[in-house]
Amino acid sequence: MKTAILSVGTEILFGQIVNTNTVYLSQQMNMLGFDVMYHYTVGDNPKRVEEMIDLAFQDCDLILTTGGLGPTQDDLTKEVACKALDDTLVMMDDVLEEITKYFKTLGREMTENNKKQAIMPSRATVFHNDAGTAPGFALEKDGKYIICMPGPPREMKRMFQKSVVPFLQSMIDGALYYRQIRFFGIGESMLETQLLDLIDNQTDPTLATYAKEGECSLRIASKRATEEEAEHAVDEMLEMVKERVGHYIYSCDDEELAQVVADRLMEQGLTLSSAESCTGGMFASTMTDIPGISQCFDRGLVTYSNQAKMEELGVSAETLEKFGAVSEETALEMVEGLKRVSGSDVCISVTGIAGPGGGSEEKPVGLVYIGFSYGDKKICKKIQMRNVNRSWNRHYTLLCMLNVIYRNI
Amino acid sequence: MKTAILSVGTEILFGQIVNTNTVYLSQQMNMLGFDVMYHYTVGDNPKRVEEMIDLAFQDCDLILTTGGLGPTQDDLTKEVACKALDDTLVMMDDVLEEITKYFKTLGREMTENNKKQAIMPSRATVFHNDAGTAPGFALEKDGKYIICMPGPPREMKRMFQKSVVPFLQSMIDGALYYRQIRFFGIGESMLETQLLDLIDNQTDPTLATYAKEGECSLRIASKRATEEEAEHAVDEMLEMVKERVGHYIYSCDDEELAQVVADRLMEQGLTLSSAESCTGGMFASTMTDIPGISQCFDRGLVTYSNQAKMEELGVSAETLEKFGAVSEETALEMVEGLKRVSGSDVCISVTGIAGPGGGSEEKPVGLVYIGFSYGDKKICKKIQMRNVNRSWNRHYTLLCMLNVIYRNI
């Protein structure tokens, strides 16, 4: 069923809040097999809400709204929805009773404008609000549905899970299944070129590529009569994709590369330490953002100055003098020193030129050496990336470090 | 000028990515004095993009689009925008040259579909993409404007700041001047309460508060005949704000707290080192993201395990045993050890419980100790923050660390 999500709230248009409701509802609705076609946001303005509802119904049969259900003057979503589906508002005594009860348990006085919230479209299926005062509701006419929910994310989510999902499930025709495949080391246009015939001939499953901060991903989606059929179709397509570009895949379940690496380390019971220069702690910070990582992450040494490289890791003054801080020799001495001081199973080091300054013709900005050791294995990987800017260079270096570990444990 | 923001991308409708572009653009456009009336999101479908553009132009004179500018089959925003404003697409040789150069420096092969990105509406003002291949552009007809930008936030933001803002400023009637004041240690509602009469009586300058990841900020904006007049009005208002809440201000020019701290350190020629446990390298990573910081940042030790705390910083086993890793005693021994090994002028340490696990009744999640030393000064600051989640707790801890340095050097 074609669906639109309409957010009502001037604060969203001001950029004062991030519209997490729409992200949440999009994920949930897609999982339930609804086709989310549009997101709209308008301010607290009844005329614009009305126009948006009219517009959405030109193409969609279901509109989810969030916001504009509260007790104040500018909360008008209910009135507009009621009018759009040709109903009239009536006071619902049982709803009024619930709201009254809510204020009592809260020990707060119920103001006159709160009674307004018990006025509902006469044909509405009312959804109780566990976490606030404004009830939600669903309203239907001639196969067109509007479902109105409150704006505060906590109230909306509880209502959605408890009341809206059961209501929606009674409306579903068919099942949707998708997988998000993640790649490193291949660009989006190259990925598309490799898969062009599959993408062009798509009807079901569909394939779509996305670029994302140095990585790219592929979504394979299918809609069939049953979830089993849809899943089977997606998995069959995934096998064809793997045959062509499987080498670059690091997750078939939309996981972050850091998470995939952490999972492998934890599964194998390996300990990890890092010695960073140009990334300045990003690697350690990224790894330690993963809950439970303390069982494998021992230490991260950010040896930014040459002094620190010598004192913390035992890099020799001669090496720094002869080959420079950004060199294969330094990266390897860093990882050797790190292994010595930490005793960790897996050690990784990095030294490079993040820019904007510090580059030369011989060693341009974007030149990075990654040292790695695991058991008897000791390698150094040289990378010359395109210099975008300091932040991106550091971010891409981090991905390269993770990739070195991923490929070698 | 009435403005609509149109996001193009099926992945947004799937809820796979949070639409941060729209939040960012809403904030920026409001600051520049544009009235953002609508947010729309549609998938990679030319017909729907076209319908949305038509709809937006019924009420607005300016549409900002993000997404759908890439090299692949489903990137169609450019074509639709061109048609909507009655222009034709032409190959632009200088743009093609730039893209070709981009691939050369990347050392990657340029595929055929990348050439498509050099095809532009003939009347377009083209915006160079510093951080990717897809250029953006502005197109006008009869006072209606479309500005198209790429979807990846990093590319979009750079293009917006570098090229789109100057373009927009040339469209504004009169002069707008604003300052973004940043606060730490005061919540948004308290800030608003303190400034309520100023905010309520606002005509020009206007005041607006924003909450942002543990900090809050205040925008003071004025639109006058000349920039000098607007600037004068804003600065007068700023003095009144300072009288009331000046204590919490750390920047009157929308700088990051880390940048403000780094500037102070560099001005005073002080060296800095850090020893982190719960933040796991975020502090070092944040500081080293600042260009030129190598003149003051010496080293960052991420001593995640107790073993690392003892070996790297000389924290005593007895202290860890008796008071625990998360304690004032450990934080102080960490910063003392750090001063000993690094010899840095300013040393900061942190140990805490980031969650989700690891908390107890006595030491709940969100408890943090920050050790600090500078000259003869040595302090420990205990913070018990509200436990939101691991990432937020770590982020807020980082801000507290920066604030400790800011207040004590």
GROMACS .gro file of C-alpha atoms in nm, chain B residues 15 21 35 55 81 107 118 149 166 206 210 218 244 259-260 370:
model
   16
  424GLY     CA    1   1.458   0.495   0.676
  430ASN     CA    2   2.086   1.743   0.517
  444ASP     CA    3   1.151   3.120   0.521
  464LEU     CA    4   0.399   2.175  -0.615
  490ALA     CA    5   1.516   2.052  -1.260
  516GLY     CA    6   4.433   0.715  -0.953
  527ALA     CA    7   2.954   1.721  -1.678
  558MET     CA    8   2.329   1.987  -0.442
  575PRO     CA    9   2.746   3.353  -0.170
  615THR     CA   10   1.558   3.843   1.650
  619TYR     CA   11   1.889   2.597   1.974
  627LEU     CA   12   2.166   3.148   2.049
  653ARG     CA   13   2.272   3.791   3.186
  668GLN     CA   14   3.871   2.486   1.843
  669VAL     CA   15   3.844   2.753   2.114
  779ILE     CA   16   3.825   1.422   3.500
   0.00000   0.00000   0.00000
